[in-house]
Structure formats: C-alpha cells, structure tokens
mmCIF file of C-alpha atoms in Angstrom:
data_model
loop_
_atom_site.group_PDB
_atom_site.id
_atom_site.type_symbol
_atom_site.label_atom_id
_atom_site.label_comp_id
_atom_site.label_asym_id
_atom_site.label_seq_id
_atom_site.Cartn_x
_atom_site.Cartn_y
_atom_site.Cartn_z
ATOM 1 C CA ALA A 29 25.013 21.424 -30.972
ATOM 2 C CA MET A 30 27.565 23.615 -32.641
ATOM 3 C CA ASP A 31 28.574 21.619 -35.691
ATOM 4 C CA GLY A 32 30.329 24.377 -37.530
ATOM 5 C CA PRO A 33 30.768 28.126 -37.972
ATOM 6 C CA GLU A 34 27.312 28.515 -39.593
ATOM 7 C CA GLN A 35 25.569 27.370 -36.405
ATOM 8 C CA LEU A 36 27.758 29.621 -34.276
ATOM 9 C CA TYR A 37 26.901 32.594 -36.526
ATOM 10 C CA ALA A 38 23.180 31.724 -36.451
ATOM 11 C CA ARG A 39 23.067 31.519 -32.647
ATOM 12 C CA ALA A 40 25.439 34.320 -31.782
ATOM 13 C CA ILE A 41 24.410 36.922 -34.379
ATOM 14 C CA GLN A 42 21.329 36.103 -36.488
ATOM 15 C CA MET A 43 18.965 34.965 -33.724
ATOM 16 C CA PRO A 44 19.745 37.815 -31.270
ATOM 17 C CA TYR A 45 19.357 40.292 -34.185
ATOM 18 C CA LYS A 46 15.952 38.812 -35.163
ATOM 19 C CA ILE A 47 14.785 38.933 -31.549
ATOM 20 C CA TYR A 48 15.958 42.560 -31.206
ATOM 21 C CA THR A 49 14.259 43.664 -34.441
ATOM 22 C CA GLN A 50 11.172 41.556 -33.579
ATOM 23 C CA LYS A 51 11.327 39.561 -36.818
ATOM 24 C CA THR A 52 10.622 36.368 -34.861
ATOM 25 C CA ASN A 53 8.144 35.496 -32.170
ATOM 26 C CA TYR A 54 10.683 33.284 -30.438
ATOM 27 C CA GLN A 55 11.047 34.015 -26.731
ATOM 28 C CA PRO A 56 14.097 32.603 -24.976
ATOM 29 C CA LEU A 57 13.362 30.669 -21.828
ATOM 30 C CA PRO A 58 14.128 32.461 -18.587
ATOM 31 C CA LEU A 59 17.262 31.400 -16.786
ATOM 32 C CA ARG A 60 15.318 30.970 -13.551
ATOM 33 C CA GLY A 61 12.145 28.974 -13.183
ATOM 34 C CA THR A 62 8.831 30.608 -12.492
ATOM 35 C CA PRO A 63 6.940 30.080 -9.205
ATOM 36 C CA GLU A 64 4.530 27.834 -11.116
ATOM 37 C CA MET A 65 7.442 25.676 -12.225
ATOM 38 C CA ALA A 66 8.675 25.403 -8.640
ATOM 39 C CA GLN A 67 5.186 24.331 -7.545
ATOM 40 C CA GLN A 68 5.074 21.738 -10.326
ATOM 41 C CA VAL A 69 8.367 20.321 -9.112
ATOM 42 C CA GLN A 70 6.937 19.967 -5.605
ATOM 43 C CA GLU A 71 3.829 18.296 -7.015
ATOM 44 C CA SER A 72 6.004 15.926 -9.024
ATOM 45 C CA ILE A 73 7.981 15.030 -5.909
ATOM 46 C CA GLN A 74 4.752 14.319 -4.013
ATOM 47 C CA VAL A 75 3.411 12.165 -6.852
ATOM 48 C CA TRP A 76 6.677 10.229 -6.978
ATOM 49 C CA LYS A 77 6.595 9.634 -3.216
ATOM 50 C CA SER A 78 2.990 8.498 -3.500
ATOM 51 C CA ILE A 79 3.886 6.064 -6.284
ATOM 52 C CA GLN A 80 6.784 4.673 -4.269
ATOM 53 C CA GLN A 81 4.637 4.269 -1.155
ATOM 54 C CA ALA A 82 1.876 2.525 -3.123
ATOM 55 C CA ARG A 83 4.432 0.161 -4.664
ATOM 56 C CA LYS A 84 5.906 -0.606 -1.248
ATOM 57 C CA GLN A 85 2.447 -1.399 0.139
ATOM 58 C CA GLN A 86 1.705 -3.571 -2.871
ATOM 59 C CA GLN A 87 4.949 -5.509 -2.355
ATOM 60 C CA GLN A 88 4.156 -5.970 1.347
ATOM 61 C CA GLN A 89 0.665 -7.231 0.498
ATOM 62 C CA GLU A 90 2.092 -9.644 -2.086
ATOM 63 C CA HIS A 91 4.616 -10.847 0.488
ATOM 64 C CA LEU A 92 1.870 -11.448 3.066
ATOM 65 C CA GLU A 93 -0.236 -13.312 0.511
ATOM 66 C CA GLU A 94 2.725 -15.514 -0.439
ATOM 67 C CA GLU A 95 3.370 -16.280 3.226
ATOM 68 C CA ALA A 96 -0.303 -17.108 3.753
ATOM 69 C CA GLU A 97 -0.221 -19.503 0.804
ATOM 70 C CA GLU A 98 2.923 -21.164 2.167
ATOM 71 C CA VAL A 99 1.337 -21.526 5.595
ATOM 72 C CA ALA A 100 -1.824 -22.960 4.053
ATOM 73 C CA GLU A 101 0.188 -25.473 2.026
ATOM 74 C CA PHE A 102 2.181 -26.454 5.114
ATOM 75 C CA MET A 103 -0.962 -26.846 7.179
ATOM 76 C CA GLN A 104 -2.568 -28.934 4.440
ATOM 77 C CA GLU A 105 0.391 -31.282 4.418
ATOM 78 C CA VAL A 106 0.886 -31.542 8.170
ATOM 79 C CA MET A 107 -2.321 -30.770 9.978
ATOM 80 C CA THR A 108 -5.411 -32.920 10.215
ATOM 81 C CA ILE A 109 -8.423 -31.557 12.029
ATOM 82 C CA THR A 110 -10.796 -33.681 14.058
ATOM 83 C CA ASP A 111 -14.542 -33.367 13.699
ATOM 84 C CA SER A 112 -14.908 -31.601 17.066
ATOM 85 C CA GLN A 113 -12.075 -29.194 16.240
ATOM 86 C CA ALA A 114 -13.714 -28.422 12.896
ATOM 87 C CA LYS A 115 -16.992 -27.603 14.634
ATOM 88 C CA GLU A 116 -15.214 -25.343 17.145
ATOM 89 C CA ILE A 117 -13.333 -23.563 14.357
ATOM 90 C CA ALA A 118 -16.550 -23.081 12.380
ATOM 91 C CA ILE A 119 -18.415 -21.689 15.400
ATOM 92 C CA THR A 120 -15.593 -19.320 16.357
ATOM 93 C CA PHE A 121 -15.170 -18.088 12.807
ATOM 94 C CA ALA A 122 -18.917 -17.663 12.287
ATOM 95 C CA LYS A 123 -19.113 -15.620 15.499
ATOM 96 C CA ALA A 124 -16.198 -13.440 14.355
ATOM 97 C CA ILE A 125 -17.794 -12.880 10.941
ATOM 98 C CA GLU A 126 -21.121 -12.025 12.565
ATOM 99 C CA ASP A 127 -19.488 -9.567 14.990
ATOM 100 C CA CYS A 128 -17.490 -7.887 12.210
ATOM 101 C CA GLN A 129 -20.325 -7.256 9.715
ATOM 102 C CA LYS A 130 -19.843 -3.471 9.871
ATOM 103 C CA GLU A 131 -16.138 -3.758 9.000
ATOM 104 C CA ARG A 132 -16.902 -6.197 6.162
ATOM 105 C CA ARG A 133 -19.452 -3.744 4.715
ATOM 106 C CA ASN A 134 -16.870 -0.947 4.961
ATOM 107 C CA ILE A 135 -14.469 -3.001 2.836
ATOM 108 C CA ALA A 136 -17.194 -3.780 0.316
ATOM 109 C CA ASN A 137 -18.166 -0.090 0.057
ATOM 110 C CA CYS A 138 -14.766 1.629 0.150
ATOM 111 C CA SER A 139 -14.064 3.944 -2.759
ATOM 112 C CA SER A 140 -10.471 5.103 -2.338
ATOM 113 C CA GLU A 141 -7.240 3.288 -1.626
ATOM 114 C CA GLU A 142 -6.963 5.065 1.724
ATOM 115 C CA GLU A 143 -10.508 4.066 2.718
ATOM 116 C CA CYS A 144 -9.905 0.462 1.670
ATOM 117 C CA SER A 145 -6.623 0.331 3.565
ATOM 118 C CA ARG A 146 -8.262 1.682 6.717
ATOM 119 C CA ALA A 147 -11.222 -0.694 6.336
ATOM 120 C CA SER A 148 -8.839 -3.643 5.932
ATOM 121 C CA VAL A 149 -6.995 -2.744 9.136
ATOM 122 C CA ASP A 150 -10.330 -2.325 10.945
ATOM 123 C CA LEU A 151 -11.489 -5.760 9.777
ATOM 124 C CA THR A 152 -8.181 -7.327 10.825
ATOM 125 C CA MET A 153 -8.490 -5.694 14.249
ATOM 126 C CA CYS A 154 -12.086 -6.888 14.644
ATOM 127 C CA MET A 155 -11.395 -10.443 13.475
ATOM 128 C CA GLY A 156 -8.176 -10.522 15.493
ATOM 129 C CA GLU A 157 -10.023 -9.635 18.674
ATOM 130 C CA ARG A 158 -12.146 -12.785 18.287
ATOM 131 C CA LEU A 159 -9.708 -15.182 16.598
ATOM 132 C CA CYS A 160 -6.319 -14.104 18.010
ATOM 133 C CA PRO A 161 -6.950 -12.471 21.397
ATOM 134 C CA VAL A 162 -3.309 -12.620 22.549
ATOM 135 C CA GLN A 163 -1.981 -10.874 19.445
ATOM 136 C CA HIS A 164 -4.858 -8.374 19.551
ATOM 137 C CA LYS A 165 -4.107 -7.470 23.182
ATOM 138 C CA SER A 166 -0.443 -7.090 22.290
ATOM 139 C CA LEU A 167 -1.285 -4.696 19.447
ATOM 140 C CA VAL A 168 -3.654 -2.660 21.633
ATOM 141 C CA LYS A 169 -0.941 -2.419 24.306
ATOM 142 C CA VAL A 170 1.659 -1.278 21.768
ATOM 143 C CA LEU A 171 -0.775 1.265 20.314
ATOM 144 C CA SER A 172 -1.478 2.763 23.735
ATOM 145 C CA ASP A 173 2.106 2.673 25.072
ATOM 146 C CA GLU A 174 4.346 3.304 22.086
ATOM 147 C CA ASP A 175 4.940 5.990 19.505
ATOM 148 C CA ASP A 176 7.396 3.752 17.653
ATOM 149 C CA ASP A 177 5.963 3.020 14.207
ATOM 150 C CA GLN A 178 8.167 -0.056 13.767
ATOM 151 C CA LYS A 179 6.790 -1.704 16.916
ATOM 152 C CA ILE A 180 3.240 -0.847 15.906
ATOM 153 C CA GLU A 181 3.864 -2.197 12.393
ATOM 154 C CA ALA A 182 5.363 -5.418 13.797
ATOM 155 C CA ALA A 183 2.434 -5.944 16.170
ATOM 156 C CA LEU A 184 -0.071 -5.308 13.378
ATOM 157 C CA GLU A 185 1.773 -7.698 11.075
ATOM 158 C CA THR A 186 1.739 -10.386 13.786
ATOM 159 C CA LEU A 187 -2.016 -9.939 14.227
ATOM 160 C CA THR A 188 -2.561 -10.028 10.459
ATOM 161 C CA GLU A 189 -0.538 -13.233 10.138
ATOM 162 C CA CYS A 190 -2.522 -14.820 12.958
ATOM 163 C CA VAL A 191 -5.839 -13.912 11.333
ATOM 164 C CA MET A 192 -4.580 -15.297 8.021
ATOM 165 C CA LEU A 193 -3.471 -18.484 9.776
ATOM 166 C CA LYS A 194 -6.897 -18.863 11.373
ATOM 167 C CA THR A 195 -8.508 -18.274 7.989
ATOM 168 C CA ALA A 196 -6.351 -21.007 6.468
ATOM 169 C CA GLU A 197 -7.226 -23.266 9.403
ATOM 170 C CA ARG A 198 -10.928 -22.640 8.754
ATOM 171 C CA ARG A 199 -10.449 -23.431 5.074
ATOM 172 C CA MET A 200 -8.728 -26.698 5.951
ATOM 173 C CA ALA A 201 -11.453 -27.635 8.421
ATOM 174 C CA ARG A 202 -14.051 -26.979 5.733
ATOM 175 C CA GLU A 203 -12.128 -29.097 3.208
ATOM 176 C CA GLN A 204 -11.579 -31.979 5.635
ATOM 177 C CA HIS A 205 -15.095 -31.860 7.126
ATOM 178 C CA PRO A 206 -17.576 -30.537 4.570
#
C-alpha cells in the first residue's frame, strides 16, 4: 500500500534502480503465469471437483442411512412377523448371503474409495437379485435400454432401498424370533 511519498519513491525509483544495478536479488514476478502454474490450476480444479463429488456421495450415503433407520423404526412399531415368516426371511437372506460371498469379500478387501464404491454396488446388485427381484429386473432393464444417468441412478436407488428394507425386515425377524 502506498501510505506516503516515501513508499512511492521506494517503489518507483529505489527498487527499479537496485534491480538494474543488481544490488538486490529480488526478481519481480512475471505478469503472465508459467505453464507449470497453469497446470497447477488445472490440478487444483480437479482436486476441488473430486472433493465436491466425494462430499456429495457422503451426503447421499448419510441420507440413505437416515432413511433406512426411519424405515426400521417404522417397521419396528408397525410390523410383527410370524414364526413362519421369520423362517422364510432367514432362509431367503441366508441364501442371498451365501450366493454373494464373492461380493462380500470384495467389500472386505477393497483398498480405494473407487474399489469400495464399485464393490458396494456389486453387492447391492447381487443381494437385490435374490431379495428384490422386481427392482433388480427393473434396474437391469434400465441399464440395457437407457443412457440416461438419472434413470439409472433412480433405479439403483430403488434397488438399494429395497435391499435395505429387506435387511431391516431380517433384523426385525431376528429380534422378534431369536
């Protein structure tokens, strides 16, 4: 900041003179950025987008977990499961878990966020095929017919909610019929 005539004199006369006579090792910054700086800006933009995308996924996951808890609470209050229903639920769920061992191992052994995300979708697809066949068929149909990401996302979310509902149902059956 130019607070007075001394600063104006120092910047306009003394500093350029010292640079010209090489009495200082000060190098003024270039007016244009270097190619490295431009690359760093692009990297920064990519990092920012990555952070935003990760935050969005985290918020979606938190939202799904909250919905699952609400559904579980509702089911606990409203739904009672008979002994035969509990046995059927247990058998169906055990079969689904047995059939999806590979996907469960992939989740247990994933090392990156991308791998874990992919493994989670694979497990949902596998469990959904056994527990929610209607929603699974709908998702498979959308995946084969559509290029619309919103429709695919909606179908996947519906399948995920169904699997979570079945998981809550299993939990309730276990609580009511240990």
